[in-house]
XYZ file of C-alpha atoms in Angstrom:
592
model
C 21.783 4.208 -11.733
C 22.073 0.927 -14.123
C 23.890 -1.300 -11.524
C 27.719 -1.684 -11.042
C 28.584 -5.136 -12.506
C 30.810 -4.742 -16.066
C 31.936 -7.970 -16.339
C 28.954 -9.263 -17.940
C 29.177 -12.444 -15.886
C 26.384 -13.896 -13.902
C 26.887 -17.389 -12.101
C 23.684 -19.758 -13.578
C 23.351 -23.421 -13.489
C 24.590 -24.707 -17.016
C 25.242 -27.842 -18.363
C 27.350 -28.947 -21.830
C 24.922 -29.402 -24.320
C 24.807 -33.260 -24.431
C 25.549 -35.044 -27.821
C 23.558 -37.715 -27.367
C 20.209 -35.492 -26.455
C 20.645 -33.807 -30.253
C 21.264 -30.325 -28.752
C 24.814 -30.371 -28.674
C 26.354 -28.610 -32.261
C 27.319 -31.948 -33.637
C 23.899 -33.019 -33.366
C 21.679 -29.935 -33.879
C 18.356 -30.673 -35.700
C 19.008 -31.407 -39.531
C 22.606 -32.220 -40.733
C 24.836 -33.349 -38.484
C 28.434 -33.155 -38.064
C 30.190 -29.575 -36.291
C 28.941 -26.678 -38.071
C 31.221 -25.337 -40.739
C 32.545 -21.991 -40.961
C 29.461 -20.869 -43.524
C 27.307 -22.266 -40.934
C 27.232 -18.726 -38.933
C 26.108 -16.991 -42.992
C 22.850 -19.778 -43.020
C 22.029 -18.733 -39.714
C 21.884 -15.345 -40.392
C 20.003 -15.541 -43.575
C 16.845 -17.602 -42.330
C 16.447 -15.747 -38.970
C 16.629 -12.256 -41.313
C 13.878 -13.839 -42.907
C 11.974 -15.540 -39.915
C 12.149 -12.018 -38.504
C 11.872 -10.102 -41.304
C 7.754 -12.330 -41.515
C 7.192 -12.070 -38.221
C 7.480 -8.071 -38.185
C 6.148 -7.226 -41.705
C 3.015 -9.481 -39.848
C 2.680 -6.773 -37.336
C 2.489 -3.882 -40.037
C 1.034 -5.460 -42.810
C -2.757 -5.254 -41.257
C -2.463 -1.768 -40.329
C -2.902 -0.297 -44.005
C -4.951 -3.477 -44.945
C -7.491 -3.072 -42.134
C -10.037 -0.902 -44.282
C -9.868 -4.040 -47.274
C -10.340 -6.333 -44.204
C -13.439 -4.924 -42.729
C -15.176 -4.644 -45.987
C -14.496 -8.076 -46.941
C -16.129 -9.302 -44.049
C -18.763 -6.938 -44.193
C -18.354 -4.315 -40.831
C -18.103 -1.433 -40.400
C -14.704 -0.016 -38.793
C -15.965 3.480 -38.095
C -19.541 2.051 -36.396
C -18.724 2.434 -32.893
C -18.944 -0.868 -31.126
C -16.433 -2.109 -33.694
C -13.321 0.099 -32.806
C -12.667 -2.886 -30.293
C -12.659 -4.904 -33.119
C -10.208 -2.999 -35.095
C -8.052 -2.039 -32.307
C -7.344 -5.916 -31.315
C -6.419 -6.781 -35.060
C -3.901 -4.405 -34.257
C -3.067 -5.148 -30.639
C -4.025 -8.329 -30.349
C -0.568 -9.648 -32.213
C 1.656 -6.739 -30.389
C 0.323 -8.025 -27.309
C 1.117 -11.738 -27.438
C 4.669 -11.255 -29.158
C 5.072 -8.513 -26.178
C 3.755 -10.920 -23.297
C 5.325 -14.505 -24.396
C 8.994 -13.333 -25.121
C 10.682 -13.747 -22.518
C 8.993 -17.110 -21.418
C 9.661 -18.427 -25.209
C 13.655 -17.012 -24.984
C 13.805 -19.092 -21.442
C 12.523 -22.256 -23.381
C 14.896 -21.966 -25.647
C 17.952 -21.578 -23.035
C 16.418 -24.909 -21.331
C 15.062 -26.994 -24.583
C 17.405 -25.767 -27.639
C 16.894 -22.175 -29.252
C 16.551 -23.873 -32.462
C 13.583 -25.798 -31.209
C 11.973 -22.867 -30.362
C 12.734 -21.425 -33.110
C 11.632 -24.039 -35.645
C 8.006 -24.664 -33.997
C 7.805 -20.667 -34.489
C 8.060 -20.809 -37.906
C 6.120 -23.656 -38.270
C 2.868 -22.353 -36.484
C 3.618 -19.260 -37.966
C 3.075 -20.314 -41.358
C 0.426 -22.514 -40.355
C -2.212 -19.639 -38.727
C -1.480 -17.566 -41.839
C -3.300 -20.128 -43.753
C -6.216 -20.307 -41.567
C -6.091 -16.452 -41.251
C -6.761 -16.614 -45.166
C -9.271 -18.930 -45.256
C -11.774 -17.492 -42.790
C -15.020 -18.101 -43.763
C -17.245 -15.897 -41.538
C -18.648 -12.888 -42.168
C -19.396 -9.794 -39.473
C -18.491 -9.745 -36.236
C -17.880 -13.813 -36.115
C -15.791 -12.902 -38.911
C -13.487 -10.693 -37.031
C -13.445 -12.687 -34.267
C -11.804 -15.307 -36.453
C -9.370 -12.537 -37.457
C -8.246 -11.867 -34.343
C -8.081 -15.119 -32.358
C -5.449 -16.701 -35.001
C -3.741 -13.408 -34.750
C -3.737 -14.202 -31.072
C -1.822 -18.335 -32.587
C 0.155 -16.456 -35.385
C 1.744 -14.143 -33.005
C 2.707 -16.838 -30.513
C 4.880 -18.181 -33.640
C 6.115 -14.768 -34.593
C 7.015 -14.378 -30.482
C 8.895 -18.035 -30.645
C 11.407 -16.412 -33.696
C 11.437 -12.876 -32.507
C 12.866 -14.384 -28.895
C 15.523 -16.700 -30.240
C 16.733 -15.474 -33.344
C 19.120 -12.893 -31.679
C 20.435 -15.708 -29.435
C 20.765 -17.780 -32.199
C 22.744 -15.379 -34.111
C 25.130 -14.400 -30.707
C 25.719 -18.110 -30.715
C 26.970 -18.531 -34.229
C 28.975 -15.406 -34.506
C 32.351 -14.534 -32.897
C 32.019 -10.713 -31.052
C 34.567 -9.319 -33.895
C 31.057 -9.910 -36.399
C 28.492 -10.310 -33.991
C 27.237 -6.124 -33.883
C 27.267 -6.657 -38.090
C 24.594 -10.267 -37.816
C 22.779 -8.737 -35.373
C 22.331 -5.133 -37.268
C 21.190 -6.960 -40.299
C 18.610 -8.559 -37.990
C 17.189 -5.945 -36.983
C 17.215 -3.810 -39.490
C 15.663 -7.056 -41.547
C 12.787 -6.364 -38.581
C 12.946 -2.404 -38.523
C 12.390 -2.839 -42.530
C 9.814 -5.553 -41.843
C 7.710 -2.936 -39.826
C 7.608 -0.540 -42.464
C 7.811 -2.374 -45.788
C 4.564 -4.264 -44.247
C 2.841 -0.868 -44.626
C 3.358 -0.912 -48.557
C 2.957 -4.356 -48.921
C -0.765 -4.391 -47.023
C -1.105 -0.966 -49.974
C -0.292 -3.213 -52.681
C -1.992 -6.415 -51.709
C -5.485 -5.702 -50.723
C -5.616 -4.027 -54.800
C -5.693 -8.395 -55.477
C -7.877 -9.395 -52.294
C -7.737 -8.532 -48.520
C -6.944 -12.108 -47.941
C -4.254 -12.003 -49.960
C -2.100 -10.488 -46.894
C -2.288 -13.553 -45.255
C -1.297 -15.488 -48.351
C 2.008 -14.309 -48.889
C 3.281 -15.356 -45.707
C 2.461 -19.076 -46.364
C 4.940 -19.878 -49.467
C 7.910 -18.166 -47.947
C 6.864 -19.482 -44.682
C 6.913 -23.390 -46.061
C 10.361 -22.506 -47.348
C 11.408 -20.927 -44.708
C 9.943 -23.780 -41.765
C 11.706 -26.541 -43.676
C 15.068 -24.750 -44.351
C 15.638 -23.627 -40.614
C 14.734 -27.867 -39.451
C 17.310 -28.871 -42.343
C 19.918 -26.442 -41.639
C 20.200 -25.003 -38.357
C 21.325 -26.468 -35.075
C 22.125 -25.641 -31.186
C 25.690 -24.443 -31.164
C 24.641 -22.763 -27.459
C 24.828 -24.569 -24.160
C 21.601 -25.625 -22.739
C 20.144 -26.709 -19.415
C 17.754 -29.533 -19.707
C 17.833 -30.060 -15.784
C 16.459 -26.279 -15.116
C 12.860 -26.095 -14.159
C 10.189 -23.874 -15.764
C 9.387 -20.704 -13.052
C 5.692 -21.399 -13.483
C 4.875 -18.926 -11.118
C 6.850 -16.170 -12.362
C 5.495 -17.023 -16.378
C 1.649 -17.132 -15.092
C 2.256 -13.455 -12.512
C 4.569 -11.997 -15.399
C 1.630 -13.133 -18.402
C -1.225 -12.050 -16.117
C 0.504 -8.727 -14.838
C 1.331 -7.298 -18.414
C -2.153 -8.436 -20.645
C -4.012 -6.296 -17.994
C -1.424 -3.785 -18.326
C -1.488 -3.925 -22.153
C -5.475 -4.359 -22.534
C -6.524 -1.307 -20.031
C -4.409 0.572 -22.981
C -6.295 -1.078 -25.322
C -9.451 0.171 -24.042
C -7.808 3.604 -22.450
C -8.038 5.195 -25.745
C -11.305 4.151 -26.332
C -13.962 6.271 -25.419
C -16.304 5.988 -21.931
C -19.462 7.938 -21.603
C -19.186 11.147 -21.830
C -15.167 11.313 -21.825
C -12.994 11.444 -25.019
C -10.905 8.114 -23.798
C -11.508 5.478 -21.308
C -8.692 6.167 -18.714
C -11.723 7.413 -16.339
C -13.444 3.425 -16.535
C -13.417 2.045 -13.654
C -12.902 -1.455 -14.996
C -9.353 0.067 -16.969
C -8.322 1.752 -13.773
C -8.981 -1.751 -12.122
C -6.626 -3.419 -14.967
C -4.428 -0.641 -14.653
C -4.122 -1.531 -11.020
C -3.955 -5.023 -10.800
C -1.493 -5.303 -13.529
C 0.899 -3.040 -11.606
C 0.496 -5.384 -8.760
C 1.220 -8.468 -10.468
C 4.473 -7.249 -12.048
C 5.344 -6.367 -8.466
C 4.667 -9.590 -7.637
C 6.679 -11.388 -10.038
C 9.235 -9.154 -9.154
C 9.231 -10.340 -5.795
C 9.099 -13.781 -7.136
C 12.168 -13.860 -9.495
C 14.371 -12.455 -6.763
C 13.447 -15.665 -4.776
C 13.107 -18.599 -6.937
C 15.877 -20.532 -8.204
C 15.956 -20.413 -11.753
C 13.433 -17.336 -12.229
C 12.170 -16.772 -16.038
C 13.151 -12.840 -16.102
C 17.019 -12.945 -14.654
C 16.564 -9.746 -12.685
C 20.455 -10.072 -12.004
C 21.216 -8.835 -15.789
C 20.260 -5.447 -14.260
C 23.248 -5.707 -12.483
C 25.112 -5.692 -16.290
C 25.205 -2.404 -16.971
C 25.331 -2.310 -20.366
C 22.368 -4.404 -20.303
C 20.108 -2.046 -18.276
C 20.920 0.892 -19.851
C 21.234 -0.693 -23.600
C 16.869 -2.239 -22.548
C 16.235 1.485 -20.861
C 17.280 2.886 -23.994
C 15.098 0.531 -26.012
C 12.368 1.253 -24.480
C 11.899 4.275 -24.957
C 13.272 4.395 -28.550
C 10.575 1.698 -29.398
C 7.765 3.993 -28.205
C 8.650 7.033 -29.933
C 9.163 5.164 -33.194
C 5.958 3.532 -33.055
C 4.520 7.084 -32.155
C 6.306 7.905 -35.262
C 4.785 5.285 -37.474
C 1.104 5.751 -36.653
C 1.280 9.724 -36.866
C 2.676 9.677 -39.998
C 0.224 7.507 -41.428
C -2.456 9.575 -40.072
C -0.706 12.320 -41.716
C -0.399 10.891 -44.988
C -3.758 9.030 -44.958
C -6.062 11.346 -43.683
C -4.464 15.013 -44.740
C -1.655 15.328 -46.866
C -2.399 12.557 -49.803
C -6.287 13.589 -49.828
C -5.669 17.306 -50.166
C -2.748 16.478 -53.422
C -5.562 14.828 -54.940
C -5.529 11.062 -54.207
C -8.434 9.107 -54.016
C -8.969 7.442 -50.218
C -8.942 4.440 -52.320
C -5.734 4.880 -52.821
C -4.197 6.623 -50.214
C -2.948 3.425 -47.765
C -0.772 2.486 -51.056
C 0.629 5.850 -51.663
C 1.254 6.318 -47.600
C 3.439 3.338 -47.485
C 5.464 4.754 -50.873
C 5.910 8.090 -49.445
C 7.628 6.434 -45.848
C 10.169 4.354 -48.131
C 13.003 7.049 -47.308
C 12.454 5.607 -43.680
C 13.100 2.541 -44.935
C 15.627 3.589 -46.688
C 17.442 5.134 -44.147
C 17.444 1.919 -41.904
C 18.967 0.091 -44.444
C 21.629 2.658 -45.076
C 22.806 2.772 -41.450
C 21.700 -0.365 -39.767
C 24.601 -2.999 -40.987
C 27.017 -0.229 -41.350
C 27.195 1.049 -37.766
C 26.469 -2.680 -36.665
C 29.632 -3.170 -38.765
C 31.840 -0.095 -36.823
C 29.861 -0.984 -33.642
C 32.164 -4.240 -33.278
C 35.509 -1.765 -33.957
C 34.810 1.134 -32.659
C 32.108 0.443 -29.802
C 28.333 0.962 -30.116
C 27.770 4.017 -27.269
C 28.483 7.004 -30.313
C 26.675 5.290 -32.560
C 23.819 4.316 -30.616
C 24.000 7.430 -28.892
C 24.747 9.724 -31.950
C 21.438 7.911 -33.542
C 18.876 8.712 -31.053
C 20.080 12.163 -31.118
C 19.354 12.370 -34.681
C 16.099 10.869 -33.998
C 14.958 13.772 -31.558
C 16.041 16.292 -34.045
C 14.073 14.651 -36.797
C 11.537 14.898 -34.386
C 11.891 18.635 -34.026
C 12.152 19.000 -37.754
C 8.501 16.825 -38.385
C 6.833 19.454 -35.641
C 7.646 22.508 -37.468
C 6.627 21.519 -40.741
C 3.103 22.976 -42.250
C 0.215 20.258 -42.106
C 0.325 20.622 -46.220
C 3.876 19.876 -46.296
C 6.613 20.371 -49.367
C 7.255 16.234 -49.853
C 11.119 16.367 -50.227
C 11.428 17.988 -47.269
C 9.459 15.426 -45.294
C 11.379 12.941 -47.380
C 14.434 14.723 -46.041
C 13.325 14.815 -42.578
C 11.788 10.823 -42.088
C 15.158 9.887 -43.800
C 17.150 11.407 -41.155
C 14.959 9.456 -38.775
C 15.577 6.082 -40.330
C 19.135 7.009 -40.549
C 19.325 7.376 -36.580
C 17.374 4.274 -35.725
C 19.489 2.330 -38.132
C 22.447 3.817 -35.842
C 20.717 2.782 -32.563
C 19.348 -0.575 -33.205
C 22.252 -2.319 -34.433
C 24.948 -1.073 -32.146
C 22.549 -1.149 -28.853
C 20.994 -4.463 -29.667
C 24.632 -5.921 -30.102
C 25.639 -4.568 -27.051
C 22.530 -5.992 -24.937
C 23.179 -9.370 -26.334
C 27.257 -9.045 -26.029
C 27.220 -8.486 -22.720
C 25.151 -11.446 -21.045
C 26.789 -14.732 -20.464
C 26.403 -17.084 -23.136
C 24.329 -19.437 -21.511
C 21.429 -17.059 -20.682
C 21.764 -15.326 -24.003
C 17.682 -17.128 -24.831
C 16.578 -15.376 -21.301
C 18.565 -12.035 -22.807
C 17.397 -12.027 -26.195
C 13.317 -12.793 -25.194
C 13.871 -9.691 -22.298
C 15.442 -7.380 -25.153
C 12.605 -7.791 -27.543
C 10.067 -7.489 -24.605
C 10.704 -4.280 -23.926
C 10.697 -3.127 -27.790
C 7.534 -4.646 -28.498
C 6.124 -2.957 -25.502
C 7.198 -0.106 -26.308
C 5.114 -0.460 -29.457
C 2.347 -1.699 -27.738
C 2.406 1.449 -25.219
C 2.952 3.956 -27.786
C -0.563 3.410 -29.189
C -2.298 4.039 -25.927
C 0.518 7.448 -25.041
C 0.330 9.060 -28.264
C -3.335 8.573 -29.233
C -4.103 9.541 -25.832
C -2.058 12.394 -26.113
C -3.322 12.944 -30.090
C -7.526 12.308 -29.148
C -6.551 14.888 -26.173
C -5.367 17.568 -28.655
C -8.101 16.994 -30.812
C -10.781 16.827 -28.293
C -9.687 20.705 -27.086
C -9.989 22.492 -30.650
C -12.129 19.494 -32.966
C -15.883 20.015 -32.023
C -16.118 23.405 -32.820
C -13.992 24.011 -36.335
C -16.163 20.718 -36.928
C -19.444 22.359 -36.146
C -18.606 25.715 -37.731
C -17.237 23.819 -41.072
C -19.964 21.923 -41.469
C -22.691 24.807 -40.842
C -20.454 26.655 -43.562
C -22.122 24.096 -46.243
C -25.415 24.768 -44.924
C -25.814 21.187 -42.590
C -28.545 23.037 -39.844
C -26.741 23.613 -36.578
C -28.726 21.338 -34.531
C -27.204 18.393 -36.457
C -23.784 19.922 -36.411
C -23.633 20.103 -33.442
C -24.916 16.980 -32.659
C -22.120 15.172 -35.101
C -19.236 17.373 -33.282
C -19.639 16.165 -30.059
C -18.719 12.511 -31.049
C -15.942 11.273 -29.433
C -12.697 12.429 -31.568
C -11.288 9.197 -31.833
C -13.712 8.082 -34.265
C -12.556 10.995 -36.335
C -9.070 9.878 -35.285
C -9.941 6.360 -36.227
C -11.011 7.551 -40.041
C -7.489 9.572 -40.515
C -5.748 6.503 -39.721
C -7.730 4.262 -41.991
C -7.591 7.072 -44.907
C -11.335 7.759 -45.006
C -13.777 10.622 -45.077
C -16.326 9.891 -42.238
C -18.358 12.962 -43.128
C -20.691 10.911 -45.545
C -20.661 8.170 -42.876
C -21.782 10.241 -39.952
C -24.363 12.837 -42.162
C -26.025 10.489 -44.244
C -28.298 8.580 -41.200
C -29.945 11.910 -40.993
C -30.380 12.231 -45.097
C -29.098 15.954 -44.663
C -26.969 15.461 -47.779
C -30.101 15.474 -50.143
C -31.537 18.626 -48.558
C -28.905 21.084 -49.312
C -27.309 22.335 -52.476
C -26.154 20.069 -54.477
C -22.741 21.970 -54.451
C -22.194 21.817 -50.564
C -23.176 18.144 -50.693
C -19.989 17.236 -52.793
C -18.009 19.793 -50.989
C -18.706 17.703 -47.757
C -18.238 13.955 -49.586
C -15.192 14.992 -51.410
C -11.055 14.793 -50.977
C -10.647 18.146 -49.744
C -13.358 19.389 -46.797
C -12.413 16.438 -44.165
C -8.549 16.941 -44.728
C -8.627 21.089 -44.303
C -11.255 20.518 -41.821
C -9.105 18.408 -39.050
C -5.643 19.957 -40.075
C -5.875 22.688 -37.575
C -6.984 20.551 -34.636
C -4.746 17.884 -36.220
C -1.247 19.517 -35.806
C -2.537 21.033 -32.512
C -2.405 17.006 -31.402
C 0.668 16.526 -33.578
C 3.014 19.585 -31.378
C 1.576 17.447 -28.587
C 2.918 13.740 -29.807
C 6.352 15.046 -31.733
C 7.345 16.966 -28.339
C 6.718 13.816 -26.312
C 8.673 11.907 -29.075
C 11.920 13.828 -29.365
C 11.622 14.621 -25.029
C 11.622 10.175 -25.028
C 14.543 10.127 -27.536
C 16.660 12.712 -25.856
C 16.374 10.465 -22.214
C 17.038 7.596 -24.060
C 19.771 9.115 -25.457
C 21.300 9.689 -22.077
C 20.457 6.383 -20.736
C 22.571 4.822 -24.080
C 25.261 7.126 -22.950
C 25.415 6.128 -19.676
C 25.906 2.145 -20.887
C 29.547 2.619 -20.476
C 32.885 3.058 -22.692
C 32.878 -0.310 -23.855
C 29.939 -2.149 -23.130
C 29.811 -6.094 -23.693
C 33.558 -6.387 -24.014
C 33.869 -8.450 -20.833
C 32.034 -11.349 -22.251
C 34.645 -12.629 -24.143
C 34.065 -15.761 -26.982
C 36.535 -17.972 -25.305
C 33.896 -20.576 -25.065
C 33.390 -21.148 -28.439
């Protein structure tokens, strides 16, 4: 099912990196000399922290967008701006998803460092300009979200050579330890971001943009002072231009027809009915079978479709996959949860509620930093299939545990139960990521690394359009009419109630996520809330009616998205099983 090969070897044209070209490790960029044996500890500790930025990046907006939209002055519930708000949020996934792979080839032809270094350079750079944006409205967003667009293409440059950077430096006896730090440094990024966007937009919305641009400085001029190639590289290989332009064209249609899939069209809840997403649906499909047909033909193709053959590699990317779309199914539901039910109805203000939602996910967190570098660390002696394997299992019963809680939950037990589920992807990511990158010749480790973290980060990227399809889906069966019947209960005439149910869910869907009460928003255009009693008037504008109102309909979409969750983790749990006894051990360090 994964391919045959074990030995991990693939024949490629390579070439010693050349001393006098400054790739070679005696002549890396910065110090020169052979790197000493602390060399593999610096390594480690600035790509923890390039990834670490580039991941808390793709978070951080997602609790900050309400700040972000009133500072420039829009609207996020209007409905011509949920394109808006959904590209400050997909616009960055996107690009990091896309560019990968082409940036991890780059860096197996021109130096992984290189690559690496311009990252964090342009990284740092957009964040300023991001900060400083002077428009206001729509032109203002638009701002937003083009240097989102340039920031990302940094954050893609890091994210696709740090691993290779790291399986460079490190022998295999250490390697499944660097490399669980990494990514639990990124795991911790995505999730930390959320209470850092909380804590931030209290000072000013820009001020999520700020506090990547100090550590960014530091961090741009430590990794050109201290790191250099210690990998081989192949200045001589040519650039598959064809297979980067089908591969780039193929998977933005894929990705944007998602984008707009969950949106609604006429008279339909979502958009998968538009023609014009059906047509970027389509096409993108047929481009990726194009490039497919491409990189089994051209020389020195971009995307080595011969690391199929590996199996560790197929089913350790298989396995990704899928984990990467149930977790970030995981991350928006809960924050829909917390946001628009569970804080609301304990008595927090909306205000306040994207702070307290990030606090109350910190046992997630937690439990990624409890497992990650520990089962990277008994990954190298022991093997990463139980762990990996073990983890996703606990995943998909965390999973099951979430679905059968009560909308108004009791908190330690959710605690309990989101703990578990950092626990297990702690266990996966280390091990499986180690494994991926331990079993790929050295030389195409770049290629390896920017494939690996395509496939997470479009995972992410298609868990927004499968679970809030599946999530507006659930709501759209049960929403209208508790909405109509609640509101008639507080006297709003049934004309206009019925009027205001029949808006497309995901509006309401949209308001959970951003931790408002739309109810205001969507009665006061019609001045029904200085007609009736005073009484019902608050009732409707207050914490309580919106959160008890969409709780029914709510976990209705939520048995929908947790089943589909722990089904994804279970198959990926048999596709990690299936990697083999030992995978990776073939590619042996005797090159270093």
């Amino acid at each position: 099912m994964f391919g045959v090969s074990t030995t991990g070897r693939i024949p490629g044209p390579t070439v010693p990196n050349d001393p006098a070209s400054g790739a070679g490790p005696g002549r890396g960029p910065g110090l020169g000399g052979e790197p000493g044996p602390r060399y593999k500890w610096v390594a480690l500790s600035n790509t923890t922290l390039g990834m670490f930025m580039a991941t808390l990046d793709g978070s951080i907006v997602i609790i900050a967008l309400p700040a972000i939209f009133r500072g420039i002055g829009l609207d996020p519930l209007a409905p011509g701006n949920i394109s808006y708000l959904l590209w400050l949020i997909m616009g960055y996934l996107l690009v990091t998803a896309v560019l990968v792979v082409s940036l991890g080839r780059l860096g197996d032809i021109f130096g992984r460092v290189r690559i690496y270094n311009l990252g964090f350079a342009i990284f740092s750079a957009s964040s300023l300009v991001l900060s400083l944006d002077p428009l206001h409205g729509a032109a203002g967003a638009l701002w937003l979200i083009g240097f989102r667009l340039v920031q990302a293409l940094g954050g893609a440059m890091l994210m696709a050579n740090s691993a290779a950077i790291l399986t460079d430096a490190f022998p295999s006896e250490q390697r499944g330890m660097a490399l669980g730090i990494n990514q639990i440094s990124a795991l911790t990024g995505q999730f930390l971001g959320l209470v850092a966007g909380g804590v931030l937009v209290t000072v000013d919305w820009r001020a999520v943009f700020w506090v990547n641009v100090p550590i960014g400085v530091v961090g741009t001029v430590w990794s050109y002072r201290t790191l250099r190639e210690t990998g081989t590289t192949n200045r001589s290989a040519k650039i598959d231009w064809a297979g980067n332009v089908s591969f780039t064209c193929g998977a933005l249609a894929l990705l944007a027809a998602i984008t707009y899939g969950i949106q609604p069209y006429g008279s339909h809840s979502t958009g998968w009915t538009n023609p014009a997403v059906d047509a970027a649906l389509g096409g993108g499909v047929l481009l990726l079978l194009v490039f497919g047909v491409i990189e089994s033909r051209v020389a020195e193709p971009m995307f080595r479709l011969g690391l199929f053959k590996i199996r560790a590699f197929a089913a350790g990317n298989a396995a990704g996959l899928l984990t990467a779309i149930a977790r970030g199914g995981l991350q928006f539901m809960l924050i829909i949860w917390l946001q628009g039910i569970w804080l609301p109805l304990h008595g927090y203000s909306y205000d306040d509620t994207p702070l307290w939602a990030g606090i109350c996910l910190l046992p997630l967190t937690a439990g990624f930093l409890v497992s990650g570098p520990l089962c990277g660390h008994l990954s190298d002696k022991y093997g990463p299939r139980a762990f990996a394997t073990g983890g996703l299992l606990l995943m998909a019963a965390s999973f099951v545990g979430l679905l059968f809680l009560p909308v108004d939950f009791p908190y330690p037990l959710f605690g309990l139960m989101v703990f578990a589920s950092g626990v297990g992807q702690g266990m996966f990511s280390a091990p499986n990521t180690s494994a991926i990158m331990g079993s790929v010749p050295r030389e195409q480790r770049g290629a390896a690394s920017g494939m690996r973290a395509t496939f997470q980060n479009s995972g992410i990227s298609l868990s927004i359009g499968i679970f809030f399809s599946l999530m507006i889906t659930g709501l759209a069966s049960t929403l209208p009419s508790t909405l109509s019947s609640g509101l008639q209960a507080q006297q709003v005439p049934a004309g206009l109630a019925g009027q205001v149910a029949t808006l497309p869910p995901v509006s309401t869907l949209f308001a959970a996520f951003l931790g408002q009460n739309p109810v205001a928003h969507l009665l006061a255009p019609s001045g029904v809330l200085t007609t009736i009693p005073p009484k019902n008037a608050a009732t409707l504008t207050g914490n309580e009616f919106f959160p008890h109102l969409i709780s029914g309909p709510f976990h209705h979409g939520l048995t929908i998205v947790f089943t589909a969750a722990a089904t994804m983790a279970v198959v990926a749990a048999i596709a990690s099983l299936l990697r083999g006894s030992n995978p990776g051990s073939a590619t042996d360090d005797s090159a270093r």
